[in-house]
Coordinates of C-alpha atoms and ligand atoms in Angstrom, one line a residue:
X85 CA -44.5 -169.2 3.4
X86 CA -47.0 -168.0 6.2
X87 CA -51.0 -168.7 5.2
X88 CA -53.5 -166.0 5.3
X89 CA -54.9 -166.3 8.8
X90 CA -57.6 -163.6 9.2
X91 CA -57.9 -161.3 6.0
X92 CA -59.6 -158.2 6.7
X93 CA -61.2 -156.2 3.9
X94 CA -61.1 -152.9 6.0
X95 CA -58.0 -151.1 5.2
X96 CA -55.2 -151.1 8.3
X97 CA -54.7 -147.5 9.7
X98 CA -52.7 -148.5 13.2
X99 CA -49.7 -150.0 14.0
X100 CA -51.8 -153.1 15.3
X101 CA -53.7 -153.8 11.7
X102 CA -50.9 -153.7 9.7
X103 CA -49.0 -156.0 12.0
X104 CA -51.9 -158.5 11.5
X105 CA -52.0 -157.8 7.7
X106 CA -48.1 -158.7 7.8
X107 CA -48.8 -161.5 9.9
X108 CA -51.8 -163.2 7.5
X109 CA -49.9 -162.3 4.4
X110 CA -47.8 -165.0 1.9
X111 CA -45.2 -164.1 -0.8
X112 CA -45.0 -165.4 -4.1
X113 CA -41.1 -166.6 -4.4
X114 CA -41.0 -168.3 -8.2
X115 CA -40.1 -166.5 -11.5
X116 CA -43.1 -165.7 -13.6
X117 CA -41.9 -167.3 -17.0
X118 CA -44.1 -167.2 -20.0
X119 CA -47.5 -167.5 -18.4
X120 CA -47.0 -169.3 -15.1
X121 CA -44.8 -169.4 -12.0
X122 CA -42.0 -171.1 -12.0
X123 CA -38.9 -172.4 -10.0
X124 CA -35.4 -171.5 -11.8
X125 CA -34.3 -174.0 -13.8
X126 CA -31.3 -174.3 -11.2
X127 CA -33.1 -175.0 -8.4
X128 CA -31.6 -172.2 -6.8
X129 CA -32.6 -169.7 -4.6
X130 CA -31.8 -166.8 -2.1
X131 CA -33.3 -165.0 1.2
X132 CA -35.5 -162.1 1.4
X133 CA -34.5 -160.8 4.9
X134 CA -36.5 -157.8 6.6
X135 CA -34.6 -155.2 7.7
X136 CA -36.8 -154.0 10.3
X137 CA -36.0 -157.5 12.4
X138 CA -33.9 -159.9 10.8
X139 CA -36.2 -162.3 9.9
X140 CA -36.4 -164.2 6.6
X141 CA -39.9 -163.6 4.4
X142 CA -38.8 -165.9 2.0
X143 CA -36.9 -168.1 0.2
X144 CA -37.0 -166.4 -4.0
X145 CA -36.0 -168.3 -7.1
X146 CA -32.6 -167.1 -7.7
X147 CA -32.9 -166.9 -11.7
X148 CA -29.3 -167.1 -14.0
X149 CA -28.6 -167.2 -17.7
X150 CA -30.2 -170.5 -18.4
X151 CA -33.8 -168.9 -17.5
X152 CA -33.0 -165.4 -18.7
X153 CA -32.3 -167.0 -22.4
X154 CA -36.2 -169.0 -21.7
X155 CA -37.9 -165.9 -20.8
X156 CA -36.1 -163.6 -23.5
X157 CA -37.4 -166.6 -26.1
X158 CA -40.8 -166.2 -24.4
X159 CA -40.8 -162.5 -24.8
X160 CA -39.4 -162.9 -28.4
X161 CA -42.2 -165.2 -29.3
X162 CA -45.2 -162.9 -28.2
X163 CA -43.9 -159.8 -29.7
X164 CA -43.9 -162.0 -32.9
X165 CA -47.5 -163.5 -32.5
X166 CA -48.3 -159.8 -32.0
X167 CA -51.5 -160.2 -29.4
X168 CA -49.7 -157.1 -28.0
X169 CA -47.2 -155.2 -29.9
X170 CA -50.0 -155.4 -32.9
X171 CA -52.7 -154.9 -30.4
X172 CA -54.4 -151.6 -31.1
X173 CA -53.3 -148.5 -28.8
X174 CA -57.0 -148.3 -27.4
X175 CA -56.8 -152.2 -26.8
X176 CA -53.6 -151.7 -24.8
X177 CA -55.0 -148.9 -22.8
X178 CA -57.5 -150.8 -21.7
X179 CA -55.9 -153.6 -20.6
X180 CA -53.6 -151.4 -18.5
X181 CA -56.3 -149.1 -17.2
X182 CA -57.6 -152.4 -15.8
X183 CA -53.9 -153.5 -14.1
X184 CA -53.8 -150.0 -12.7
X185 CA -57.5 -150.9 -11.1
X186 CA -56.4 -153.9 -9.7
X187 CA -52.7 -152.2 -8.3
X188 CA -55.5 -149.7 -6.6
X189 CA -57.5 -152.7 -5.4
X190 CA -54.4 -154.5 -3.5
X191 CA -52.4 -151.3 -3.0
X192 CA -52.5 -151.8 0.5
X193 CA -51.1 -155.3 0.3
X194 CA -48.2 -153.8 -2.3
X195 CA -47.2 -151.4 0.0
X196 CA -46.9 -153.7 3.2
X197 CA -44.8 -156.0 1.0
X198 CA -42.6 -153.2 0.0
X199 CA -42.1 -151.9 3.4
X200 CA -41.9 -155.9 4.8
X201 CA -38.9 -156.6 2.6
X202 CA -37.1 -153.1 1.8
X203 CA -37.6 -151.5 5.5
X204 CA -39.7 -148.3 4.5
X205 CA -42.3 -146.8 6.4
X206 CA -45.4 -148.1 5.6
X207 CA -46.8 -144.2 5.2
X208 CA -44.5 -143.7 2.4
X209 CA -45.0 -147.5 1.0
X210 CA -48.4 -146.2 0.2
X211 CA -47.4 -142.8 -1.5
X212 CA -45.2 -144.9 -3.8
X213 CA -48.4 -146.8 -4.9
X214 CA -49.9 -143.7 -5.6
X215 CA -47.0 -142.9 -7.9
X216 CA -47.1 -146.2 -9.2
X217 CA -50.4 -146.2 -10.1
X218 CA -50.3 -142.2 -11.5
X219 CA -47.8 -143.7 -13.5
X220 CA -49.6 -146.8 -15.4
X221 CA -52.8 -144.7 -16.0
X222 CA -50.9 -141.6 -17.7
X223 CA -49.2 -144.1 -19.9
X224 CA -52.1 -146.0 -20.6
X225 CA -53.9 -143.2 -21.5
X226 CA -51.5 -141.7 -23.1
X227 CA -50.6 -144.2 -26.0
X228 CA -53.9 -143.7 -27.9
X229 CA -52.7 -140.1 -28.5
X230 CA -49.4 -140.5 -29.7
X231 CA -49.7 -139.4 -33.6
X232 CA -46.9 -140.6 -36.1
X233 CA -45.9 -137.8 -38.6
X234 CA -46.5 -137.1 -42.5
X235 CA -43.6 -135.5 -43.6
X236 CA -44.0 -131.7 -45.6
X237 CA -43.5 -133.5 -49.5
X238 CA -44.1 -132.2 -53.1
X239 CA -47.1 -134.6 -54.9
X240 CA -44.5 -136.6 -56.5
X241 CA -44.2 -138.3 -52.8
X242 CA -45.6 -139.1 -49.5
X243 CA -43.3 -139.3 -46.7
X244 CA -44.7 -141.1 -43.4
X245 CA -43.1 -141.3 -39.7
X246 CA -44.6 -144.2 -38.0
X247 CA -44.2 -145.5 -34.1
X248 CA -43.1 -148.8 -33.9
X249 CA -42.0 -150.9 -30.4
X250 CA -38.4 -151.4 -30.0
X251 CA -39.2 -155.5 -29.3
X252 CA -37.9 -157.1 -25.8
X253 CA -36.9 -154.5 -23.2
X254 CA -35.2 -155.4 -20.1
X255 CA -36.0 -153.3 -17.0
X256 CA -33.4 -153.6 -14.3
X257 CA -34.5 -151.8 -11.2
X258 CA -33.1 -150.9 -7.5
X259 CA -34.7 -151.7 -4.5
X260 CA -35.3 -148.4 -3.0
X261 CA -38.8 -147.5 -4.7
X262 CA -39.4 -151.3 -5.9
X263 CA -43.0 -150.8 -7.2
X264 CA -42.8 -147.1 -8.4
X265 CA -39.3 -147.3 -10.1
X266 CA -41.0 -150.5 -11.5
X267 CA -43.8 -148.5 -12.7
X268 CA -41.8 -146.0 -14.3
X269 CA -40.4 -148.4 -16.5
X270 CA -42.7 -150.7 -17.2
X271 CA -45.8 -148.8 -17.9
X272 CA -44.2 -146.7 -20.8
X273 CA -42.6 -150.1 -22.2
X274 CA -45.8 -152.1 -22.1
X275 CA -47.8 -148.9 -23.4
X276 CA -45.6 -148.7 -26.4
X277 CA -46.3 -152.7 -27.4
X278 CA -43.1 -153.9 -26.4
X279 CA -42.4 -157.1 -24.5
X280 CA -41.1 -156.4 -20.9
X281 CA -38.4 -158.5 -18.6
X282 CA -38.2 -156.9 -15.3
X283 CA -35.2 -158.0 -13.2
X284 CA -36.3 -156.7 -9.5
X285 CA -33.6 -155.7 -6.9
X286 CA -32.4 -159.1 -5.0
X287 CA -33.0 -156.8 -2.3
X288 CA -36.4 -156.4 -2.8
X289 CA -37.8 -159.0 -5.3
X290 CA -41.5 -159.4 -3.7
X291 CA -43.7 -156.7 -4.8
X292 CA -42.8 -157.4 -8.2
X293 CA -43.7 -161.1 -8.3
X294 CA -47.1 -159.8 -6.9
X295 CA -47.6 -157.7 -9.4
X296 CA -47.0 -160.3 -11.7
X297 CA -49.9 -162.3 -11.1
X298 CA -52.2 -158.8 -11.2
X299 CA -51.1 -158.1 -14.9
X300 CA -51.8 -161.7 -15.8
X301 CA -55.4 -160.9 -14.0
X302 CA -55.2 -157.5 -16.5
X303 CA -55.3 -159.8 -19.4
X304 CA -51.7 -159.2 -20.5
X305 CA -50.9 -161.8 -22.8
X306 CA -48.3 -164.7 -22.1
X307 CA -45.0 -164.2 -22.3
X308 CA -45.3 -159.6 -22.7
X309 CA -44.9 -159.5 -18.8
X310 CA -42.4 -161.3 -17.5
X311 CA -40.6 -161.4 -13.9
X312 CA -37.3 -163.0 -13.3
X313 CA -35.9 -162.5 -9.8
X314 CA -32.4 -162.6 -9.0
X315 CA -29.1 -161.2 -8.6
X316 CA -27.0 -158.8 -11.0
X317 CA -24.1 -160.7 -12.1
X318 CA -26.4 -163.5 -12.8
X319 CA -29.4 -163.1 -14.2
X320 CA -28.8 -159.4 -14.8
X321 CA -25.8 -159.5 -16.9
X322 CA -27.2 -162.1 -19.0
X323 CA -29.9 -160.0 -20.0
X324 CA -28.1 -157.2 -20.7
X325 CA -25.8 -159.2 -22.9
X326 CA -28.3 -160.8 -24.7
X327 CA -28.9 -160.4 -28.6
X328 CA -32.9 -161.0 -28.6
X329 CA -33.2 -157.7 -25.5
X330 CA -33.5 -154.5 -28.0
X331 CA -33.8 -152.0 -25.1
X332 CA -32.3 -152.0 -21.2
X333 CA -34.3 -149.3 -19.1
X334 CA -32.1 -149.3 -15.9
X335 CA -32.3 -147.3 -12.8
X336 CA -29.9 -148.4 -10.4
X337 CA -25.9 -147.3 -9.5
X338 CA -23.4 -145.1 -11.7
X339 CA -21.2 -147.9 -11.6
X340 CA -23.8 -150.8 -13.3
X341 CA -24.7 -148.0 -15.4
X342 CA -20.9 -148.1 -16.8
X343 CA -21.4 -151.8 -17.6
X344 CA -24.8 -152.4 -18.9
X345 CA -23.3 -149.6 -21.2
X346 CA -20.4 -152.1 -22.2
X347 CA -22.6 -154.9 -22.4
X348 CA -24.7 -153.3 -25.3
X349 CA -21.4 -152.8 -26.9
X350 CA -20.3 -156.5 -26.9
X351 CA -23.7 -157.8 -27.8
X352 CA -26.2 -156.0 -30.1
X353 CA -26.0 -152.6 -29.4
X354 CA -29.1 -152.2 -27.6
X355 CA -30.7 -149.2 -26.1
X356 CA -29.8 -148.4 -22.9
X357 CA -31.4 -145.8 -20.8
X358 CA -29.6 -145.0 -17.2
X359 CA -31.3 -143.4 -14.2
X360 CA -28.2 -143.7 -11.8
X361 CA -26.5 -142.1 -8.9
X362 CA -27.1 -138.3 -7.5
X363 CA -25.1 -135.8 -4.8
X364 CA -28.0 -133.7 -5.9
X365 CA -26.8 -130.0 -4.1
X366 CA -30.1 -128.0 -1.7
X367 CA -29.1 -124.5 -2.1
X368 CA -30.5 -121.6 0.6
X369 CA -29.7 -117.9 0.1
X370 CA -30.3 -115.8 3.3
X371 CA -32.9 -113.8 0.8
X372 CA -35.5 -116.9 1.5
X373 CA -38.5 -116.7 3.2
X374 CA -39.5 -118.7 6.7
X375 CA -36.6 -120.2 7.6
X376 CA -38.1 -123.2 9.6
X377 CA -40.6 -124.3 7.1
X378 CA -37.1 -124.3 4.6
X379 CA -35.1 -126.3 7.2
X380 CA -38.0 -128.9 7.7
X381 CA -37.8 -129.1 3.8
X382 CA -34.0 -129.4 3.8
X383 CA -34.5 -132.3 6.4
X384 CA -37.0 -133.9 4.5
X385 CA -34.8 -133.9 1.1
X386 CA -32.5 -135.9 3.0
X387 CA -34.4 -138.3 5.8
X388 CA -37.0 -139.2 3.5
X389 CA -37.3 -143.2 3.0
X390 CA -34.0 -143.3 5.4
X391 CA -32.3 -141.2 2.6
X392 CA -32.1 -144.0 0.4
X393 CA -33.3 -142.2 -2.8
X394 CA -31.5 -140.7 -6.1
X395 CA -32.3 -137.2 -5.5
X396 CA -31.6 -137.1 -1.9
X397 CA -30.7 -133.6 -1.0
X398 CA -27.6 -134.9 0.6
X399 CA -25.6 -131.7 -0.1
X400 CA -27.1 -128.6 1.7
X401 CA -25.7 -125.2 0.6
X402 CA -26.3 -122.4 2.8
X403 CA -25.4 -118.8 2.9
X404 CA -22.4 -118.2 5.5
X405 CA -24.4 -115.3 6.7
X406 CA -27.3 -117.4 8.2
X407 CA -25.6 -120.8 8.4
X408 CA -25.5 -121.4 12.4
X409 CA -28.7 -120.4 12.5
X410 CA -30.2 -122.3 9.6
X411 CA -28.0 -125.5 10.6
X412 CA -29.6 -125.3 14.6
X413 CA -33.2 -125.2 12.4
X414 CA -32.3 -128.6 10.4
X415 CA -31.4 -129.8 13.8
X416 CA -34.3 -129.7 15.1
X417 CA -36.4 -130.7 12.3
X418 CA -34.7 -133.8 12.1
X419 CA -34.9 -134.5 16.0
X420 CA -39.0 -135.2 14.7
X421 CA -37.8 -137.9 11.8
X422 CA -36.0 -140.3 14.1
X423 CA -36.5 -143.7 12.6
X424 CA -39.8 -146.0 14.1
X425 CA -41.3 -149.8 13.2
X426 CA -41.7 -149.4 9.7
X427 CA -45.4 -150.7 10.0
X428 CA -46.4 -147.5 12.1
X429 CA -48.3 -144.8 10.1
X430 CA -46.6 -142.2 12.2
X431 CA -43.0 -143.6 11.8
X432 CA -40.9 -140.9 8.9
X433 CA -38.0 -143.0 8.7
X434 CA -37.7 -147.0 8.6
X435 CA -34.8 -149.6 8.8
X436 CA -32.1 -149.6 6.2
X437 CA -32.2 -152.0 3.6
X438 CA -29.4 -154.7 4.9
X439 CA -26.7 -155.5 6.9
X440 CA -24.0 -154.1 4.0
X441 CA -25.5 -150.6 3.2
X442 CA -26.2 -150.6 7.1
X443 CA -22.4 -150.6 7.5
X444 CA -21.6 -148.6 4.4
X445 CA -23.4 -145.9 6.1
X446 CA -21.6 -146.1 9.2
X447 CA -18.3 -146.3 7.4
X448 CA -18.8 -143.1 5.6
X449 CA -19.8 -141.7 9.0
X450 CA -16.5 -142.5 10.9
X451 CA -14.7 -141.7 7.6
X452 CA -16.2 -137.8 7.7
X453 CA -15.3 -137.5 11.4
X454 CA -11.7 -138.3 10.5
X455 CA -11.4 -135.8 7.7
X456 CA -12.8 -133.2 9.4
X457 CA -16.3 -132.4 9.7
X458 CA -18.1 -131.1 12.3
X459 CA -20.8 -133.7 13.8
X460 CA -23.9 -132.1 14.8
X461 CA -26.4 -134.3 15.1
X462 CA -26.9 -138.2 15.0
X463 CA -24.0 -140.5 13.7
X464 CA -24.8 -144.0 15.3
X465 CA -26.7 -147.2 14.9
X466 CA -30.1 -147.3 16.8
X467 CA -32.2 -150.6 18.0
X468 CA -35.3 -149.8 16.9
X469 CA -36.5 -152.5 16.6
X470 CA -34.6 -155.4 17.9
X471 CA -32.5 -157.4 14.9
X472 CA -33.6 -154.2 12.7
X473 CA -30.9 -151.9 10.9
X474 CA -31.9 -148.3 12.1
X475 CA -29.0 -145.5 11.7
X476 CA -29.8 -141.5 13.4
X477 CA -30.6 -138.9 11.3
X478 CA -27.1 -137.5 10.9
X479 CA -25.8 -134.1 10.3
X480 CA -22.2 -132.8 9.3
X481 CA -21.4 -129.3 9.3
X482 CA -18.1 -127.9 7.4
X483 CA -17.8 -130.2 4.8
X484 CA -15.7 -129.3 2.1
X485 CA -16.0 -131.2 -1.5
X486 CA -12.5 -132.8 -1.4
X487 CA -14.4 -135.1 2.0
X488 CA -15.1 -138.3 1.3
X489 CA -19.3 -137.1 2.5
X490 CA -19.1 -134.1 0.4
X491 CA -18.5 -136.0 -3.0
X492 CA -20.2 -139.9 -2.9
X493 CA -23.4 -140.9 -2.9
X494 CA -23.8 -142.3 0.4
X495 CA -27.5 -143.7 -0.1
X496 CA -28.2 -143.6 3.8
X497 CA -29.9 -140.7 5.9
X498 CA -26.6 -138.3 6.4
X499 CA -26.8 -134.8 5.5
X500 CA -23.3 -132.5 4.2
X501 CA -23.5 -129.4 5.3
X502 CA -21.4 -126.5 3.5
X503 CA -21.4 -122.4 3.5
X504 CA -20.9 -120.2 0.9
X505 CA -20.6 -116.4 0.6
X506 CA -21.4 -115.9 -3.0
X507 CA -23.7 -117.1 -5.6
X508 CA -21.0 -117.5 -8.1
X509 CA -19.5 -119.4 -5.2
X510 CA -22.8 -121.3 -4.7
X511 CA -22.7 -122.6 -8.3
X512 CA -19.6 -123.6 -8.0
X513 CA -19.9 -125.9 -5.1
X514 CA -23.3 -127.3 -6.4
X515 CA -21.5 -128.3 -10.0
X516 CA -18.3 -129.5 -8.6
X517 CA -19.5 -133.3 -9.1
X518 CA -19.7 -136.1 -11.3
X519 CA -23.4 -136.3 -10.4
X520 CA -26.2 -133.9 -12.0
X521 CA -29.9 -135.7 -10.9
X522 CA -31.8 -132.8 -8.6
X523 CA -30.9 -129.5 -8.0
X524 CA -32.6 -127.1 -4.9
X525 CA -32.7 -123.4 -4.8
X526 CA -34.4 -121.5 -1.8
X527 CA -35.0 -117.6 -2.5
X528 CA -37.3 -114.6 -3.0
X529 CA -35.2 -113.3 -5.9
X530 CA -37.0 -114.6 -9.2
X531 CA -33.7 -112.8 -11.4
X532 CA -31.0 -115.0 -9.2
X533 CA -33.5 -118.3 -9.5
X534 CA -33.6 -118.0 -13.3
X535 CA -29.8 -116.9 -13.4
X536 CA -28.9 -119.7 -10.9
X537 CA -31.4 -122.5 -12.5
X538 CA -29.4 -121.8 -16.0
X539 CA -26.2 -122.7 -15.0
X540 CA -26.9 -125.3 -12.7
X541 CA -25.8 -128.9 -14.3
X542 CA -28.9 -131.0 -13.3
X543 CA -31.4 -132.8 -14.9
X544 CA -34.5 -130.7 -12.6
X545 CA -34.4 -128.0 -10.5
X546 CA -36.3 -127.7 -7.9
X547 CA -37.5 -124.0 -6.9
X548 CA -38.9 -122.7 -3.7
X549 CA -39.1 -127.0 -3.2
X550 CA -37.6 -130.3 -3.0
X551 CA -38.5 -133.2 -5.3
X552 CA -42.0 -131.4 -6.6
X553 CA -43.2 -132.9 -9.9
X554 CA -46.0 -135.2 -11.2
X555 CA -46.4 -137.6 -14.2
X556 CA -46.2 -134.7 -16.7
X557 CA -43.0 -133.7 -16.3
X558 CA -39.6 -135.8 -17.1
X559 CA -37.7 -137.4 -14.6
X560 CA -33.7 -137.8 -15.1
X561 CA -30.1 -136.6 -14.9
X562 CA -27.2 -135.2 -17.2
X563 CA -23.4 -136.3 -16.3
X564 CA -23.1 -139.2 -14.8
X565 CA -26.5 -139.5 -13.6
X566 CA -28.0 -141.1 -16.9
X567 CA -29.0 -140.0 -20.4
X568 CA -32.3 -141.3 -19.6
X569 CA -35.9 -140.1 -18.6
X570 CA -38.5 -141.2 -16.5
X571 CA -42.1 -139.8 -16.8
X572 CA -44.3 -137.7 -19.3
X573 CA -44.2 -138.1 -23.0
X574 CA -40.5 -138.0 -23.4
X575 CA -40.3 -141.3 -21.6
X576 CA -43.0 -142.9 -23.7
X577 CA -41.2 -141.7 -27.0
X578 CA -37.9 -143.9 -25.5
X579 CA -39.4 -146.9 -26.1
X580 CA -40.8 -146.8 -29.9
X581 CA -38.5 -147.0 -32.9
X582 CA -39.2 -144.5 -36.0
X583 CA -39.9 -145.7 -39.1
X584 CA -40.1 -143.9 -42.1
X585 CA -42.0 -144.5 -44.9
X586 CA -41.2 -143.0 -48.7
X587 CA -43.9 -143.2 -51.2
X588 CA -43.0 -142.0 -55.2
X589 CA -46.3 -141.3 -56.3
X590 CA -47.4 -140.5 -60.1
X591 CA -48.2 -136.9 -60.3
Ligands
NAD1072 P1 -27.4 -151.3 -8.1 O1 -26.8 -150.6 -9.3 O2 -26.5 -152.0 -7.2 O3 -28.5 -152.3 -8.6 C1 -29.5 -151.9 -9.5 C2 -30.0 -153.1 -10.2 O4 -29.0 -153.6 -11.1 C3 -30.4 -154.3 -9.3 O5 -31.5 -155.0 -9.8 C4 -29.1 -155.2 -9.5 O6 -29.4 -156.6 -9.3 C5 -28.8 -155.0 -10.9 N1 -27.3 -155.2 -11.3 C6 -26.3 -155.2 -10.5 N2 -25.2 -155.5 -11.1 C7 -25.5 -155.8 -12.4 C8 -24.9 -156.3 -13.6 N3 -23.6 -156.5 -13.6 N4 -25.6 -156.5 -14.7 C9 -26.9 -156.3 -14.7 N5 -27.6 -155.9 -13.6 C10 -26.9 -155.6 -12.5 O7 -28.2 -150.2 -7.4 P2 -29.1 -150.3 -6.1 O8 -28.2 -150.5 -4.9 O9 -30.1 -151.4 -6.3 O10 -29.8 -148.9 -6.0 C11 -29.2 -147.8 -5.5 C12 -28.8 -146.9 -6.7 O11 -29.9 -146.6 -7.5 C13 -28.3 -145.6 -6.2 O12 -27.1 -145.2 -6.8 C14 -29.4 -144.6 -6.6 O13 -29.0 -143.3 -6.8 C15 -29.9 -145.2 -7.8 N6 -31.2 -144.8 -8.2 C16 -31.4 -143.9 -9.2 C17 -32.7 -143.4 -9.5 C18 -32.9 -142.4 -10.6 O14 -34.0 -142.3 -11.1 N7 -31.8 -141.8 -11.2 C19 -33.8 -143.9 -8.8 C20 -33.6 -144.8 -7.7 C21 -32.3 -145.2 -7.4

């Protein structure tokens, strides 16, 4: 652990400042049980490694079943004593309102965590936090607004439909957004009066024991936020299999998301609500107006955060009619997102997250050269940075759907690129996968964007833009996506129970 040397109080706008922020900063490493930090009970722990150079940040309590069963009796025991769950709305709004003050107070420090231990540009480190705090505030002031019902009844009866929390919910969260994927969970679970465990990424465990100690300065009571780092066998698994969690909010892989599903069904039947994997389809139609501005989009759907997100636009569809020249477009938009130091403002792209997506990436690469696809742009490893993980923006032309590229979530910055001649052909293509997160569509023609946008199998579609949205609208994908949602008043309503109530009353 490094010691503050100089802290500034200005915030850091060059390269230089936030290299000396990074340099005075030190990381919390221990589990946040109950009300205090703490080292797992095994001793154990594991390396946070920057990606951008190799270098290890710290050494994080690697957490197991033995302090997953203490925190989940923690969590337990405060939902009982109530000093939350039975804590007036308006109480609980407060005491939120005040986390999300101090997240904007240190969001500087958040984000150079984030983009210390995960490998994201520092630029986009702070738009997260901007998210992340968007996100607490709507759901803190949110909750004193949620009404239960009284149900339409004769005199003979009153009928009520109250709001309850669900008890202990168990956030399991990927590393590639680590504070705002946090936020997303979190804030509607704490909002609702429910005990929260998050399990962070073992890739990117930091930010979150951070913002441990800011919702303990909130005023959240012991043992309502807790923070156990770790990996997902361990720790992980023992959450979701235990009989005390009521709820596990996960955003991570399809293939967890296939077993947190059959641990509910060998414990207690928990709720489980999965925000997985995406080949979210970008569809252009030669109809659409200013090609460039499109293809910068299209590039930025993919290269954004090193194309390490769940709606990635990592399969482009365009019209065979303007393909070369919309492909030659994308090109050169990309040529302006090549990866930089991850602590430069200017940088777009950062490192990759480790050494075993790092090769994944490359694999999938050499594997879509073999089968066929036409490499126009990008394709290698790049020394950024020296020890750093850095791949090219990447570009294949001529990908087909039965190519390894066309179909998998690759998670890395490489862009499939495939034509189409109709739109019935267009619709085709973008459904033909086990994935249904994001959808695109680029056109002038409002009948073929509502006709298009109806049979399109995706949890959003994004019209005339990639990825637009805000707090008010629901987050989350059909098929094998997730059943769950993120955001807005549908993800609040996820994590309360109903209750009715019957009343026989003398007429
Ligand atoms: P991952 O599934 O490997 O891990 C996610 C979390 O699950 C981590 O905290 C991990 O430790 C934990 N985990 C792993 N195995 C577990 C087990 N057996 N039991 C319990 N927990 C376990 O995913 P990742 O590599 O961290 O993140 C990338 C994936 O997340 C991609 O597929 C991406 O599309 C998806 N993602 C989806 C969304 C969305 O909103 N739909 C958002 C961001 C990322």
């Amino acid at each position: 652990m490094s010691m503050p040397k100089t802290p500034t109080s200005t915030p850091p706008k060059t390269l230089a400042d936030w290299r000396a922020k990074a340099e005075a900063l030190s990381f919390e490493s221990r589990a946040f049980i109950d009300d205090g930090f703490v080292d797992a009970l095994s001793g154990d722990t594991f390396e946070s490694i920057n990606p951008a150079n190799g270098q290890c940040l710290a050494k994080v309590a690697s957490c197991d079943d033995a302090d997953a069963e203490r925190a989940v009796r923690h969590a337990r025991a405060a939902f009982e004593r109530g000093e939350w769950s039975r804590l007036a709305p308006g109480s609980r709004k407060r005491i939120l309102l005040r986390l999300a003050d101090l997240l904007e107070q240190h969001k500087h420090e958040l984000a150079l965590i984030d983009t210390l231990d995960m490998g994201k540009p520092i630029g986009s480190a702070l738009g997260d936090m901007a998210g992340t705090i968007a996100c607490l505030r709507y759901n803190a002031e949110s909750i004193d607004k949620v009404f239960g019902e009284v149900a339409p009844t004769g005199e003979e009866s009153l009928g009520l439909v109250l709001r309850e929390p669900l008890g202990v919910v168990a956030s399991i969260v990927p590393w590639n957004f680590p504070m705002m994927m946090t936020a997303w969970k979190i804030a509607p679970a704490l909002a609702a009066g429910n005990s929260v465990i998050l399990k962070p990424s073992e890739k990117s465990p930091l930010s979150a024991l951070r913002l441990a100690q800011l919702a303990q300065d909130a005023g959240i009571p012991r043992g309502v936020f807790q923070v156990l780092p770790g990996f997902g066998h361990t720790v992980g698994k023992a959450l979701a299999l235990s009989m005390e969690v009521n709820c596990l909010a996960f955003t991570g892989s399809t293939q967890v998301g296939k077993q947190l599903m059959q641990y509910a069904g060998q414990s207690n039947l928990k709720r489980v609500y999965l925000e997985c994997g995406g080949k979210s389809p970008n569809i252009v139609f030669a109809d659409c107006k200013d090609l460039d501005a499109v293809a910068a989009n299209a590039a930025e759907a993919i290269f954004h955060n090193q194309g390490e997100v769940c709606i990635a636009g990592s399969r482009l569809l365009v019209e065979n009619s303007i393909r070369e020249d919309f492909v030659t477009r994308v090109l050169k938009a990309a040529e302006a997102m090549q990866p930089g130091d991850p602590l430069d403002p200017d940088s777009f792209m950062g490192a990759i997250v480790d050494e075993t997506q790092h090769k994944r990436i490359l694999d999938f690469i050499r594997q879509g050269v073999e089968e066929g696809a036409l490499l126009r742009g990008g394709g290698q490893a790049l020394e950024t940075c020296p020890g750093g993980l850095f791949i090219a923006p990447t570009v294949f032309d001529g990908v087909t759907p039965e190519m390894s590229i066309g179909r998998e979530e690759i998670f890395g910055p490489v862009l499939a690129v495939f034509g189409f001649d109709t739109e019935e052909e267009a619709i085709q293509l973008a459904n033909d996968s086990q994935y249904g997160l994001a959808a695109g569509l680029w056109s002038q023609d409002i009948d073929r964007i509502m006709r298009v946008t109806r049979r399109l199998e995706s949890g959003q579609v994004f019209v005339n833009n990639w990825a637009g949205g805000d707090q008010t609208v629901p987050f989350g994908g059909v098929k094998q996506s997730g059943n769950g949602r993120d955001k807005s008043m549908h993800s609040l309503a996820e994590y309360s129970e109903l209750k009715t109530v019957w009343f026989s009353l003398r007429p």
